[in-house]
Each structure stands twice: as C-alpha cells, then as structure tokens.
Coordinates of C-alpha atoms and ligand atoms in Angstrom, one line a residue:
X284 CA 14.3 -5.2 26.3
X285 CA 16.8 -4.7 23.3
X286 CA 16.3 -0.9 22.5
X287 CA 15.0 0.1 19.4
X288 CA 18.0 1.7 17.5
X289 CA 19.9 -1.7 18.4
X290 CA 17.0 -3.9 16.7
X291 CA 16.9 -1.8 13.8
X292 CA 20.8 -1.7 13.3
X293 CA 20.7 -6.1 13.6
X294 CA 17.8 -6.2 11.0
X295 CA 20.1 -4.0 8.8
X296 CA 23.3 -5.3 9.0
X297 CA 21.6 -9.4 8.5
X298 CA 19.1 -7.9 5.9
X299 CA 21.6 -5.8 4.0
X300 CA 24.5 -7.8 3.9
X301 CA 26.6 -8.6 1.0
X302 CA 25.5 -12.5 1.7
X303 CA 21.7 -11.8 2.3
X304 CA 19.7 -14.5 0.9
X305 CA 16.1 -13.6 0.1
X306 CA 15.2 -17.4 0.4
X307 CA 16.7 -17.9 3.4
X308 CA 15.2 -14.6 5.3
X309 CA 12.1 -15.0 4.5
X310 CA 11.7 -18.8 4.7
X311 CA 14.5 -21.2 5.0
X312 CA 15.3 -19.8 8.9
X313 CA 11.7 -20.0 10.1
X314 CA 10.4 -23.0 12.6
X315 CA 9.3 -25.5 9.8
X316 CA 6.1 -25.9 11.5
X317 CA 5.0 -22.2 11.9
X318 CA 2.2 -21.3 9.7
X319 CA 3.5 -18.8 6.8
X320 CA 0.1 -17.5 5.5
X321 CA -3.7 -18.1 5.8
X322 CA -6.2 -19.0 2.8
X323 CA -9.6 -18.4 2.9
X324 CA -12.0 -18.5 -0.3
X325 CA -15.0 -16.4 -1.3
X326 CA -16.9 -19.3 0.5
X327 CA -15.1 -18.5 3.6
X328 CA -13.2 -22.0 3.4
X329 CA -9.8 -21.7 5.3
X330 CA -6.6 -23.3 5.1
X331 CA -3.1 -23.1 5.7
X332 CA 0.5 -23.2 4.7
X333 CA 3.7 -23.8 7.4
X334 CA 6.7 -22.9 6.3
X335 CA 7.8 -26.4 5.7
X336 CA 5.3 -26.8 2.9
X337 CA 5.8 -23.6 1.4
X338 CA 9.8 -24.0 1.7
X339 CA 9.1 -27.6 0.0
X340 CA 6.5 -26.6 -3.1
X341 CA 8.9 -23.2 -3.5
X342 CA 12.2 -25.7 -4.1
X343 CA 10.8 -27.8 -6.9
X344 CA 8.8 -24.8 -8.8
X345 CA 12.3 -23.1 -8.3
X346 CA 13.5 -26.1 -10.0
X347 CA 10.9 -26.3 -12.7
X348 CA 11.1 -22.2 -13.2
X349 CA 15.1 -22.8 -13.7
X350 CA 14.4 -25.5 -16.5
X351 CA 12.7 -22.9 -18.5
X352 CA 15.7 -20.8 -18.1
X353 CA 14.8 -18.0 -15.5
X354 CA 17.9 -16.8 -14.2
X355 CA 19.3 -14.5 -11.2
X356 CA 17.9 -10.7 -11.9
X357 CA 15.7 -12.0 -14.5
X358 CA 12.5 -9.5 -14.1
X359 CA 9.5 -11.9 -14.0
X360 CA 5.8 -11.2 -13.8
X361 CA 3.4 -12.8 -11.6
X362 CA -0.6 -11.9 -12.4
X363 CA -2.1 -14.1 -9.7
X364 CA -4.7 -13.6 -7.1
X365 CA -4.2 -14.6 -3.2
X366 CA -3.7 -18.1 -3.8
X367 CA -1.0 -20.3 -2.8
X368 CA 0.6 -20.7 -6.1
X369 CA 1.2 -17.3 -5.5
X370 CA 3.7 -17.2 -2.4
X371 CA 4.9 -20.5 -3.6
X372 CA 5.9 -18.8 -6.9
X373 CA 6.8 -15.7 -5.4
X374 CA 9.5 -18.2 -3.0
X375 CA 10.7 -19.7 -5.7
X376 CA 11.5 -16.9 -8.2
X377 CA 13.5 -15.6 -4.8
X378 CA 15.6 -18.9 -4.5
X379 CA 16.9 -18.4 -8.2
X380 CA 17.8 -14.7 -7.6
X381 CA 14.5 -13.7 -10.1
X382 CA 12.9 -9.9 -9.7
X383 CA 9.0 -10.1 -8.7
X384 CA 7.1 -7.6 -10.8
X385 CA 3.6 -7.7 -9.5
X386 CA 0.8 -7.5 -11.8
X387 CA -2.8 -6.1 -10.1
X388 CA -5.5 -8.9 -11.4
X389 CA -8.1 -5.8 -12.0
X390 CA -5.7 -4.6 -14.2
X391 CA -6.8 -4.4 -18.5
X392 CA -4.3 -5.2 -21.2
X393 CA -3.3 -2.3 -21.2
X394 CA -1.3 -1.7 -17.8
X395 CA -0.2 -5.0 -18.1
X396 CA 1.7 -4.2 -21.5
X397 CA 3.3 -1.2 -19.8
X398 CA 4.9 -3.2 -16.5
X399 CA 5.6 -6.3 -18.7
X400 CA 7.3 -3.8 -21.4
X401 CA 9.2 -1.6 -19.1
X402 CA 10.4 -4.3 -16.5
X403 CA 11.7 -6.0 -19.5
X404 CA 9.9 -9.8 -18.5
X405 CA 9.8 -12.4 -20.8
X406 CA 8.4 -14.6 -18.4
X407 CA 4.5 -14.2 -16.9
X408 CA 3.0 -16.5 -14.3
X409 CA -0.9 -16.5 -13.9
X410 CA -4.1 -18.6 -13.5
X411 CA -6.1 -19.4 -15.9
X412 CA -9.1 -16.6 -15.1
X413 CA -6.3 -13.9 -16.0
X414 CA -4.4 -15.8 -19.0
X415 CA -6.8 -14.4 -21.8
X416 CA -5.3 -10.5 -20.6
X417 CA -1.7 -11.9 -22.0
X418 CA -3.2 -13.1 -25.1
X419 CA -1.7 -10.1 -27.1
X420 CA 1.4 -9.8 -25.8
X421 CA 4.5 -11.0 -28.3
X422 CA 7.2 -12.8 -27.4
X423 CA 6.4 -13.8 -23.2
X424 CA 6.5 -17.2 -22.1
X425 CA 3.4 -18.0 -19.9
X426 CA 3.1 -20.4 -17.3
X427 CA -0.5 -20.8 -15.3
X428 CA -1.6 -22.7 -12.6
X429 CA -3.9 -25.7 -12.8
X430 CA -2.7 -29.6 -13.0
X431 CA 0.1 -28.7 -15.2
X432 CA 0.9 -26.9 -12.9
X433 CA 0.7 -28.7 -9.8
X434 CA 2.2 -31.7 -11.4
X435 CA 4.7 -29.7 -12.7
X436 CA 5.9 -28.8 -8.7
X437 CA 5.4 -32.6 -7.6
X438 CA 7.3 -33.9 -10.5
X439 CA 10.4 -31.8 -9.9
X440 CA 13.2 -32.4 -7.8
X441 CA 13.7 -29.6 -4.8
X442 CA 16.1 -27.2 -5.7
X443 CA 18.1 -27.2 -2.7
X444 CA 20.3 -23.7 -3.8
X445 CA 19.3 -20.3 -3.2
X446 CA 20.8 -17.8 -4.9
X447 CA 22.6 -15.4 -2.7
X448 CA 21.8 -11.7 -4.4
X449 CA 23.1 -9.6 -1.0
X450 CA 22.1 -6.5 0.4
X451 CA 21.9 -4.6 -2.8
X452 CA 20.5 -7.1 -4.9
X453 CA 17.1 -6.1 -6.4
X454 CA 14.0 -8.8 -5.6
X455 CA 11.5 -6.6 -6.6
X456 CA 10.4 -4.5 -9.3
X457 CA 7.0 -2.6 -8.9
X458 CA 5.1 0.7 -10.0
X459 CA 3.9 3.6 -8.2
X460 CA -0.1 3.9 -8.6
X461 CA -0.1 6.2 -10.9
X462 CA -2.2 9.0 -8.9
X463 CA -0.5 12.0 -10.3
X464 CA 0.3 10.7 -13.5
X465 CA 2.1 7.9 -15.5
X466 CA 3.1 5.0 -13.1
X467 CA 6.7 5.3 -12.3
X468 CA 8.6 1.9 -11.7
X469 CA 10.4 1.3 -8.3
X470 CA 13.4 -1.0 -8.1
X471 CA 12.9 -2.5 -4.4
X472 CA 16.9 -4.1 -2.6
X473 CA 17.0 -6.8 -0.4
X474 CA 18.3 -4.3 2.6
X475 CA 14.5 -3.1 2.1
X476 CA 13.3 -5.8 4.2
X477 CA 14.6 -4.2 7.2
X478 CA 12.2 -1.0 6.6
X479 CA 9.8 -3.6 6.1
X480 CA 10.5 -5.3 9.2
X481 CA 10.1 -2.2 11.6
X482 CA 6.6 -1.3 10.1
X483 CA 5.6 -5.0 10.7
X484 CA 7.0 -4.7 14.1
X485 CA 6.8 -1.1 15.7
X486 CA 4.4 -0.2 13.1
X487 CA 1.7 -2.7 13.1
X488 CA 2.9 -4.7 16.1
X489 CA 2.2 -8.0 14.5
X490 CA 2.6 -10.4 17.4
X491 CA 3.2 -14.4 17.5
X492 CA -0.3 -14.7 18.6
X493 CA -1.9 -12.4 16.3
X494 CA -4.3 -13.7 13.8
X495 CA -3.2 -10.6 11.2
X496 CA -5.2 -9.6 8.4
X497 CA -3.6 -7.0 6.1
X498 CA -6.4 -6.8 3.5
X499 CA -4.6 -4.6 0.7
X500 CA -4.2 -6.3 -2.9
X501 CA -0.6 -8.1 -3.1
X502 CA -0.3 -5.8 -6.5
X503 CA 0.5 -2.8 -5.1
X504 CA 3.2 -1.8 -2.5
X505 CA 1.2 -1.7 1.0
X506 CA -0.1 -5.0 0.1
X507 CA 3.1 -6.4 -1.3
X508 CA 5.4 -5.1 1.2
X509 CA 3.2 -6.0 4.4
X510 CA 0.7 -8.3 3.3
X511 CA 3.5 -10.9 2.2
X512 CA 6.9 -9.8 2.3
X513 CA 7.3 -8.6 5.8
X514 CA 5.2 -10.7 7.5
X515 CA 7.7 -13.7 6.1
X516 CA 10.7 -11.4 7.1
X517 CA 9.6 -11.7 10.6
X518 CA 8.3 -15.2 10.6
X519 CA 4.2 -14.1 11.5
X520 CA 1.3 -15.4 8.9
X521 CA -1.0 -12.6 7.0
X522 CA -4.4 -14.0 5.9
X523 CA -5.2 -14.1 2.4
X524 CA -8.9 -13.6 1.6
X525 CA -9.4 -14.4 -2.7
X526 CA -13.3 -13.2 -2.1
X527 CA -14.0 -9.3 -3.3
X528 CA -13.7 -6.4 -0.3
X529 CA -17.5 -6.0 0.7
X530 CA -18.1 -4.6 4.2
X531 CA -20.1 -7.7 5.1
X532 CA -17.8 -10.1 3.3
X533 CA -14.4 -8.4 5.3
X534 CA -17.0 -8.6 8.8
X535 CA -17.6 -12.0 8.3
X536 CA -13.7 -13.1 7.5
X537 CA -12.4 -11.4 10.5
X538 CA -15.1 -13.0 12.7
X539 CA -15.1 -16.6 11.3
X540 CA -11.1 -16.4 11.5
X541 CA -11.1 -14.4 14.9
X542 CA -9.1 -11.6 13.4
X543 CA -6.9 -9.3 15.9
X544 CA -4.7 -7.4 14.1
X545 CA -6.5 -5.8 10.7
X546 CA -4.6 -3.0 8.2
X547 CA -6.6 -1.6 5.4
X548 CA -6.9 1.4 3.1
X549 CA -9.4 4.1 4.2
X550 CA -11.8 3.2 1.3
X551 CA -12.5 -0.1 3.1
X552 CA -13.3 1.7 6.6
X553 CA -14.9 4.3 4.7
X554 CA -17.1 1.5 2.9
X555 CA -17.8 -0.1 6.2
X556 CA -18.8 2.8 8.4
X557 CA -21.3 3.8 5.3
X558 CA -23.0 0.1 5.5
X559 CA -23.0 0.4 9.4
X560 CA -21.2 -3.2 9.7
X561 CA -21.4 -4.4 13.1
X562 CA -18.9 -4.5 16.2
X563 CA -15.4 -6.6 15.6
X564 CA -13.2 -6.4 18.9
X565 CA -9.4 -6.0 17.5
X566 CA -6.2 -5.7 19.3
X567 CA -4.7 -3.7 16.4
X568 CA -6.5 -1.4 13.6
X569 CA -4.3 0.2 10.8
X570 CA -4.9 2.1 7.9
X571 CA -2.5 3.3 5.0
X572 CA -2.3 5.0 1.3
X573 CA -4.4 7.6 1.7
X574 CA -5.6 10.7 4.4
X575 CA -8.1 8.9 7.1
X576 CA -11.2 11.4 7.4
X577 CA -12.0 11.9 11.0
X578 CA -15.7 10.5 10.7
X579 CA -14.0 7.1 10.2
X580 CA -11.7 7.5 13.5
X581 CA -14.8 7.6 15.4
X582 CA -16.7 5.0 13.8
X583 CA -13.9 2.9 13.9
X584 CA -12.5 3.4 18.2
X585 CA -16.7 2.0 18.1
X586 CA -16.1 -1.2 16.2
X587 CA -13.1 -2.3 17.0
X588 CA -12.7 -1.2 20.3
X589 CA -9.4 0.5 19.4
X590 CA -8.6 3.3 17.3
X591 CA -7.6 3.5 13.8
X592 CA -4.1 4.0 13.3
X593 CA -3.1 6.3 10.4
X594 CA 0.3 5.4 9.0
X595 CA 2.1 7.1 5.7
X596 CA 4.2 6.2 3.1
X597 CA 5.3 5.2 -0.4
X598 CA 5.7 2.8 -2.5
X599 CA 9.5 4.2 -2.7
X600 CA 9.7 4.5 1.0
X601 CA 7.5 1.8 2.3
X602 CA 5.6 3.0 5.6
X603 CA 7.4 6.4 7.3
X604 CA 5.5 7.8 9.8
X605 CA 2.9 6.4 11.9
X606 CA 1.0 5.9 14.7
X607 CA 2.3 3.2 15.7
X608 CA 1.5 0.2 18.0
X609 CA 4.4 -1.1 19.7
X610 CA 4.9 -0.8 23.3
X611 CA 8.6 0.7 22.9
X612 CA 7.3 3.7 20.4
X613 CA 3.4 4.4 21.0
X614 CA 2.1 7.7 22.1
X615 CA -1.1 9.3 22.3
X616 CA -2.9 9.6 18.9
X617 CA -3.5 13.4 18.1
X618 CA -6.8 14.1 15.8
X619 CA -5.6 14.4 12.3
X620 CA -1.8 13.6 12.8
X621 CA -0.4 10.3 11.0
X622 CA 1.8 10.2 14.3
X623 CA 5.7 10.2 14.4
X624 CA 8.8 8.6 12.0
X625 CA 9.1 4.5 12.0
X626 CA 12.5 4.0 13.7
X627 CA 14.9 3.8 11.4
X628 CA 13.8 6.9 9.7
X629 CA 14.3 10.9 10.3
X630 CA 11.3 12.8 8.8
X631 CA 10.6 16.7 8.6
X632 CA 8.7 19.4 6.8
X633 CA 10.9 20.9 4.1
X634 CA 9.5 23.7 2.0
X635 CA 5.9 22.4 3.2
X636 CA 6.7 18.8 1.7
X637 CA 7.0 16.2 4.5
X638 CA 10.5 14.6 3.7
X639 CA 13.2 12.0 4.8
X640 CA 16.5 13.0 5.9
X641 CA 18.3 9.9 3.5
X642 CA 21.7 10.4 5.1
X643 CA 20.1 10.0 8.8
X644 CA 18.1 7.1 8.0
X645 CA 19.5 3.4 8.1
X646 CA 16.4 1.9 6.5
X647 CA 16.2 4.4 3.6
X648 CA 16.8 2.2 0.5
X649 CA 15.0 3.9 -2.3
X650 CA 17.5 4.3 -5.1
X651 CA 15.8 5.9 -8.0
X652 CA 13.2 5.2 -10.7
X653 CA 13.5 2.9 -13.6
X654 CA 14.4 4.3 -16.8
X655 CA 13.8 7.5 -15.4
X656 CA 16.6 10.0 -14.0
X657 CA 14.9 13.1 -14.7
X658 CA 11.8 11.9 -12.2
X659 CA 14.3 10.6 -9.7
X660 CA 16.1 13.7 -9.4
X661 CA 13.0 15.5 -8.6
X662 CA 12.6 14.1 -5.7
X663 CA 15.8 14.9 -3.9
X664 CA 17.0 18.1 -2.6
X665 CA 20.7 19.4 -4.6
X666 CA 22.8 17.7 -1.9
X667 CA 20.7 14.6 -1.9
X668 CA 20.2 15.3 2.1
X669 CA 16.5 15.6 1.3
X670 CA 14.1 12.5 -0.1
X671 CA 11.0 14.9 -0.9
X672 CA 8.0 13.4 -0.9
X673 CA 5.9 15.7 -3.1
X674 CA 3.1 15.9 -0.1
X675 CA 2.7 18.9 1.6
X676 CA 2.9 18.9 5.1
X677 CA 3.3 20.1 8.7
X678 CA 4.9 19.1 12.0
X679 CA 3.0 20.2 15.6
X680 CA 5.5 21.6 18.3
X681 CA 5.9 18.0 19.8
X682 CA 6.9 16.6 16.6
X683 CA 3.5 15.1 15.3
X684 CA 3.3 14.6 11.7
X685 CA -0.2 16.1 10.0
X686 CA -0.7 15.6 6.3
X687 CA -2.4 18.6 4.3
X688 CA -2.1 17.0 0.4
X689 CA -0.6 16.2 -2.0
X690 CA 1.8 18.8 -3.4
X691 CA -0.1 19.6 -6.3
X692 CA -3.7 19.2 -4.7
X693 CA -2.9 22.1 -2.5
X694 CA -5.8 24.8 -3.6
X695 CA -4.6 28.7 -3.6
X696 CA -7.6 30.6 -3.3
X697 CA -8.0 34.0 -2.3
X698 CA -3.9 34.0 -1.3
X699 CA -4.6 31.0 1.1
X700 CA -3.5 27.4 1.2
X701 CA -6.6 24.8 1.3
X702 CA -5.6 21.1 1.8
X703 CA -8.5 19.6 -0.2
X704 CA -8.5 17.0 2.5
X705 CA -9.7 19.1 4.9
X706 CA -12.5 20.2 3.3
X707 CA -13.4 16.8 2.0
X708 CA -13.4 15.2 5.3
X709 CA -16.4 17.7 6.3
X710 CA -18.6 17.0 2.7
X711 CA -18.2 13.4 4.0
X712 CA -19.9 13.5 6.7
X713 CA -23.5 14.8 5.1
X714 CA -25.4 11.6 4.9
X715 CA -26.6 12.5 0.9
X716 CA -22.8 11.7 0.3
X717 CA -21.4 8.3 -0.6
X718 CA -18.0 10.7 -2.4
X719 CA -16.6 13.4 -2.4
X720 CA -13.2 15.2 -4.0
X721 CA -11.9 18.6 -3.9
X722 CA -9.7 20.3 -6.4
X723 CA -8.7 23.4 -7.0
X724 CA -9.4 25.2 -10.6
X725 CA -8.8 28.5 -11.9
X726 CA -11.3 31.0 -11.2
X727 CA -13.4 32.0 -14.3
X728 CA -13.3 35.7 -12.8
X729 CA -9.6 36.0 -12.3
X730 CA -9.6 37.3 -8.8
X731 CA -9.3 34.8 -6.8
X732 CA -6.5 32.3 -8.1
X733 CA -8.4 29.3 -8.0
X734 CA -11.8 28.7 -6.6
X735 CA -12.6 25.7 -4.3
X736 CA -14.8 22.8 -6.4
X737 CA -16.5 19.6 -5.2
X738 CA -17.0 16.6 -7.0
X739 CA -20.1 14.8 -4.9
X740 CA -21.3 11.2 -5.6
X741 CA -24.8 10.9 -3.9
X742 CA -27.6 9.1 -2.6
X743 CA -30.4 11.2 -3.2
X744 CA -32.1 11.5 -6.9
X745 CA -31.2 14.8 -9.2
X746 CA -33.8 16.5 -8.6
X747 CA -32.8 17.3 -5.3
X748 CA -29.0 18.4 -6.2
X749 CA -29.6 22.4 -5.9
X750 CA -30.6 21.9 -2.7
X751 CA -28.1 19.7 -1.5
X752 CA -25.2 21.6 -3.3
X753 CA -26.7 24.8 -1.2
X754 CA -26.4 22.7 2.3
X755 CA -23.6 21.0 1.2
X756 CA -21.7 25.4 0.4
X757 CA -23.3 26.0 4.0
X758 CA -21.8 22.8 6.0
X759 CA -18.1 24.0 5.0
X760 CA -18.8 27.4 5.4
X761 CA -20.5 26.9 8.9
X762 CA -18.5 24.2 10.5
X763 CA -15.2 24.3 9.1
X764 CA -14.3 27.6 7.3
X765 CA -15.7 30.6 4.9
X766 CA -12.8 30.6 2.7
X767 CA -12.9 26.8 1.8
X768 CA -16.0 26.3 0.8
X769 CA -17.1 25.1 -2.5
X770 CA -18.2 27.9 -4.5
X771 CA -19.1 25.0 -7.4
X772 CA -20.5 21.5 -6.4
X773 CA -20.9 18.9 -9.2
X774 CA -22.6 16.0 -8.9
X775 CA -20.7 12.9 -10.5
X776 CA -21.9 9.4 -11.1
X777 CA -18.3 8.5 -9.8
X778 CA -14.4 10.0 -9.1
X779 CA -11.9 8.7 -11.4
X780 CA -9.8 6.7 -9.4
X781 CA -6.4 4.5 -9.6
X782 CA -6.8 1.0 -10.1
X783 CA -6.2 0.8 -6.5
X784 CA -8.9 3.5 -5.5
X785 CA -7.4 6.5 -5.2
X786 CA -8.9 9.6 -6.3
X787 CA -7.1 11.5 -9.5
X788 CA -7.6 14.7 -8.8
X789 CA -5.5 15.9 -11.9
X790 CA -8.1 14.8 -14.1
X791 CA -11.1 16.3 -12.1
X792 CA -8.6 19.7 -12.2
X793 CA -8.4 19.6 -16.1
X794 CA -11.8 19.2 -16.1
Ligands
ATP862 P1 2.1 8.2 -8.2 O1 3.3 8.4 -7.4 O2 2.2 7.3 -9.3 O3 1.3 9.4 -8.5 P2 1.0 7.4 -5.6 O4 1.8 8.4 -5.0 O5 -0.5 7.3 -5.2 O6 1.0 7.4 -7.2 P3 1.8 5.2 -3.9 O7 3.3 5.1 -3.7 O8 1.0 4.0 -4.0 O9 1.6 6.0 -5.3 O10 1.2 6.1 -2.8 C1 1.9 7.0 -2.0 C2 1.1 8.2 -1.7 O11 -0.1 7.9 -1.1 C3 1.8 9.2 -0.8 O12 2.7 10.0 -1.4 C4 0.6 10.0 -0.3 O13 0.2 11.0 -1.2 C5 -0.5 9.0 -0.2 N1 -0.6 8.4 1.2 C6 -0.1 7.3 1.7 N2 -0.5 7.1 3.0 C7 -1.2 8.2 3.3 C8 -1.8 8.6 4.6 N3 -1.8 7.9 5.7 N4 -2.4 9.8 4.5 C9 -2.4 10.6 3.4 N5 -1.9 10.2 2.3 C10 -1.3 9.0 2.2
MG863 MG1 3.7 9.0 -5.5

C-alpha cells in the first residue's frame, strides 16, 4: 500500500507541473471506455457518457469555441444546468487553455452581471431556458445549446491540441457565496486538482465500483470541485440529476440508480429527515458547506446504514478537514467534530479561527482574491504562515477538529462566547420547527453585550407563537444551557439565505 504522503507528493508533482495539461488529466489519460459522468432527467431517464465520447464531442466544440476566437486564459462563462453540453463544454474550454467561470442557473440578472463583469468574459455559454437572463448584458457573445448547437459539434473537425497551461495556470475562476457579504472571486490553478484529488480519494473514498452521487449544484465550489472536476481527475463518474432536490425526488434517484456513495449539503439531509424519506443502504454518506446538526447524524446512521460524514472547507481551500472514509486515514467519528486535516494539509486553531499552516501544506494553492488585495491580505497571518479561515474554532486533546461559527456569528453575551450553532442545533429539534438561526444583537439594556435571538420558521399557525416561543426559551435553557437561550424568538416566514442556501446571518443581525 503506497503511503499516503507519497500519493499526495505524485498527484502534486504530475498535477502541478510546469507541463500539466488540464485536458489530458482530466480526460485524454482515462480508459476510453470508462464512464465519465451519469445523466438522469427529472423523469428519472438515465444515460451515460465514456470518456471516449466526451473526449470526442469536447475536441470539435474546442474546435468550434476556437473559430469564434476564445483563446488560452480567456475567462469564459458557462450558465448551464447538469446536462452534457455542460462537461462537454466545460472539456473543451480546458483543451484551448480557457478559464471556467461558473454561473448558478437560480441565479437573477443581477449576479450574473457581477461574475460576467468582474471575470472580464466576453463569451457566455447557456441553454436556451437561461438565455433571456443575458438579454441585458452589452457587448457578450452568446452561444446556447439546441441543434445549432449540436450540429455545430458534429460539423467540426476534432481539435486534436490541448493547450498546455502547467501547474500554475488558472482553469477556473469562481466566487465565494457571498454569506458574509459581497461575493469575493477565487482564481482556482491547475496544481488545485491535487487538493481535489485527496478529498475525492481519502475524503470521500470514491471507489471504481461506486455508483457516486455528489448532489451539490455545479455552480458553486463543492459542487464544481467534486461533483465534476475531481471525479474526472481520478477517472470515477459523478451522477448528474437536472430534476430539482426534493427529499422524495433525491430517494428515488439513488434507488432507481443504486446509489453507494452520496455527498450533500446539510439542507438536503435536513430536508429529508423532516419528510421522514425512507431507508437507502449506502457505502459512503458525506455532507459539506455548512455545521451538520446532531439530529441529522442520527437520522441519517438510520437511513443509510452509515453515518454522516461532516467535512469543512472553502471555496479558496477546497475540502480541509474531515471525517474521512478511506481505509488509510479513518478514525472514529466524535459527536460534533468535522474530524481531522485531508492529507496534504496542516490545520490548527489560531486566535480561535481554525487555520492552515500554507508553508506545511503541499496541496495549499489558494493565491489571493481577484481584484481584491485588501480582502486577501485579511486572511493571512503577517508572515503569511497562517491561511485564516475567518471560522472560529477548536481542536480536542487528540487533534479532533469542532467548528463553533463563523467568526463574526460568534454571540458575546454576558462575557461568554455562544456559537449560534450550538444553540441552533437544539431549536431544531422541536417538531413546531421547520428553521431556525441564531444571531447575536446588542442588548437594548446595555448590560449584557449582546443578547441571544432566534429567528424560527414554523409549522404551527400564529396564534400559537407565545406559547411556542416560551417552550422553545425553556428547551435551550433546560437541555443545553441557561446562558444561551433566546431571550427574543421571532417568528419569520423564512431566513434570508445565499443563492446556495446558506443562512445570512448579517442581515438577520442588522435587523
Ligand atoms: P463568503 O466567503 O462569500 O461569505 P462562504 O464563506 O459561505 O461565503 P463558501 O466558500 O462557499 O463561501 O463556504 C465556505 C464556508 O462554509 C466556510 O468558511 C464555513 O463557514 C462554512 N462551512 C463549510 N463546511 C462546513 C462544515 N462542515 N461545518 C460548518 N461550516 C462549514
Ligand atoms: Mg467565506
């Protein structure tokens, strides 16, 4: 068995050298006749692609896409759902050196403007269900799919070329979700895909015989990164489901497709254990992008005959600490903890925010935000040893990594520290709550600091919301802690969220 430090070190030196070839990593190298991804429509109609076909349909858009003058490092912007034009494009932007900026197809006008603007693209890719978004924007060429398209593939010659961009070379070009603020673009290197390849691997253990599901939207980094870049990276196919995430509708898939090895955001688990879907044996169960309440752990070890694996990261970092799977690196899950550092990185607590030692980790790649020094150097201590994460943190004495909030989520009431996470994950588990978010705001008599507030989206009618704010005071006080509990509970119709479901608790804060 090669040991672990050796594997990373190979992925690294092939993945980040000076002739890496994104084409040719992620494609070009694989058995032809290995399947690269997994369709399946709202309908529940399957198909696939090998690597053959996607290597063949990738050359001659590639071909096409260079006839309308997309060169290497061009930024180019791709608003397409989990189709196969979509990996096909994806390919064949790669072969010509081009910069994938994802779009998020729930996205308005609006945040399309801003990631088309910033990233600079003159060039947007889409279907025809998205094309009236791009309407407004000046000066971008658009290409959609439909027979022009298609014929526009079978009509070309295969570009038989890639572009060699190396190590260093950007191929991606996203934006952080925009949870504490404005989203703040993230250039991604080629020598990324060996961070990417570890999660896949010791992460989420993806094996050869998996049938792997990773269920996040292709728009955002979880999704991106491990939904279609690493699984090509290390030759395995992820299943691409174009139906929208119901419980029932994510039950059926896995069962009609015999589903093994399923990753997720906790909103989906947390969706599913409220509508009581029914048992799915898995091999593998992983979660990422935001704290797993405890409720769902145990719902979850009951449904898929495994536990929930609760894995961390970034959309600068990729995954960084997890539980993870692989034989070589798994341990006993501890309640709460997201687990231990993904080889190839060194992670600790500094100043209460979890952090990655950049100079002791191979696979660290982030390099800086877009446009944006200011931003980047917040995030890195004065001798850039540090990559801060801004999440607070802690570490148990056998190096367990437990995540308390988000830096500026932390509550300070009364001279203590409340991770609203913790006190959320108890208001969830009242059966009158479909919601819940916890901030902290200042406390209208000044003595305090801040006093602990809920935000609760229900089930029950308003009539009955004194009551259930009193129950709801006494279940935090009771069973968790006197000086957490919410000494104001509002009931919401919803929690402002990201386009990509997480909760903004800076605008619940300024109220
Ligand atoms: P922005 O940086 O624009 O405010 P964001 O931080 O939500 O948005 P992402 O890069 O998509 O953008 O998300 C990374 C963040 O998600 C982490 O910093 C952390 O706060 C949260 N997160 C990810 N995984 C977990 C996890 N397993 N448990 C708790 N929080 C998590
Ligand atoms: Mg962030």
């Amino acid at each position: 068995m090669p040991d672990v430090d050796d594997t990373v070190e190979r992925w690294l030196s092939e993945y980040g050298a000076p002739d890496a070839n994104v084409a040719t990593l992620l494609c070009d190298r694989h058995d032809p006749d290995t399947v690269a991804f997994r369709f399946v429509d709202e309908d529940l109609a399957g198909s696939t692609m090998t690597y053959r076909e996607l290597a063949d349909r990738s050359r001659r858009l590639a071909t096409a896409l260079a006839d309308r003058g997309v060169k290497r490092e061009e930024r180019v912007a791709v608003l397409m759902s989990k189709r196969p034009e979509l990996v096909v494009t994806l390919l064949a932007l790669w072969r010509l050196g081009a910069v994938h900026v994802p779009l998020f197809t729930a996205f308005a006008e609006g945040a399309i403007r801003l990631r088309v603007e910033s990233a600079r693209a003159r060039l947007v890719l889409t279907e025809p269900e998205q094309r009236a978004k791009l309407d407004a924007l000046e000066d971008v060429d658009v290409l959609e799919t439909g027979a022009d398209f298609d014929r526009l593939v079978s009509d070309s010659a295969p570009w038989t070329t890639s572009e060699t961009v190396g190590g260093d070379g950007a191929f991606l070009q996203l934006y952080t979700s925009g949870t504490t603020g404005k989203p703040k673009g993230v250039v991604v290197p080629v020598r990324a895909l060996a961070a990417f390849h570890s999660y896949l691997h010791y992460g989420l253990d993806v094996r050869a015989e998996d049938v792997y599901w990773n269920a996040a939207d292709p728009g955002w980094a979880y999704g991106l990164y491990y939904g279609i870049v690493a699984p090509m990276v290390g030759g395995r196919a992820n299943l691409l489901f174009r139906g929208a995430f119901t419980p029932a509708s994510t039950t059926a898939v896995m069962q009609r497709f015999g589903v093994t090895n399923f990753a997720g955001a906790p909103t989906m688990y947390r969706a599913m254990s409220k509508a009581a879907t029914g048992p799915v044996p898995l091999r593998r169960a992983s979660s990422a992008g935001e704290p797993l309440t405890p409720d769902v752990v145990g719902w979850g070890e009951t449904t898929f005959g495994v536990p929930i694996g609760d894995h961390y990261g970034q959309t600068e970092l990729g995954m960084v600490i997890g539980n993870h799977w692989h034989d070589d690196v798994v341990r006993p899950i501890r309640a709460g903890s997201m687990g231990h550092p993904l080889p190839g990185f060194v992670a600790a607590v500094v100043d209460g925010q979890i952090a990655v030692d950049a100079p002791a980790s191979p696979l660290f790649w982030f390099g800086g935000y877009q446009d944006a020094p200011e931003k980047t150097a917040e995030r890195f201590t004065d001798a850039g040893r540090w990559y801060l994460t801004g999440d607070a943190g802690r570490t148990d004495e056998d190096g367990y990594f437990f995540f308390t909030a988000r830096d500026d989520d932390v509550i300070l009431a009364s001279g203590y520290r409340i991770g609203p996470f913790d006190v959320e994950s108890v208001l969830i588990t009242h059966p009158a709550v479909i919601d819940v978010a916890v901030v902290g705001r200042p406390d209208p008599e000044g003595v305090r600091g801040e006093i602990v507030e809920a935000f609760v989206v229900t089930s029950t009618p308003s009539e009955a919301h004194d009551a259930l704010a009193r129950e709801l005071q006494l279940l935090v006080r009771d069973t968790y802690s006197r000086h957490a509990y919410p000494r104001a509970v509002h009931f919401v119709e919803a929690l402002p969220k990201t386009p990509s479901g997480k909760i903004q608790r800076f605008l619940l804060r300024r109220g």
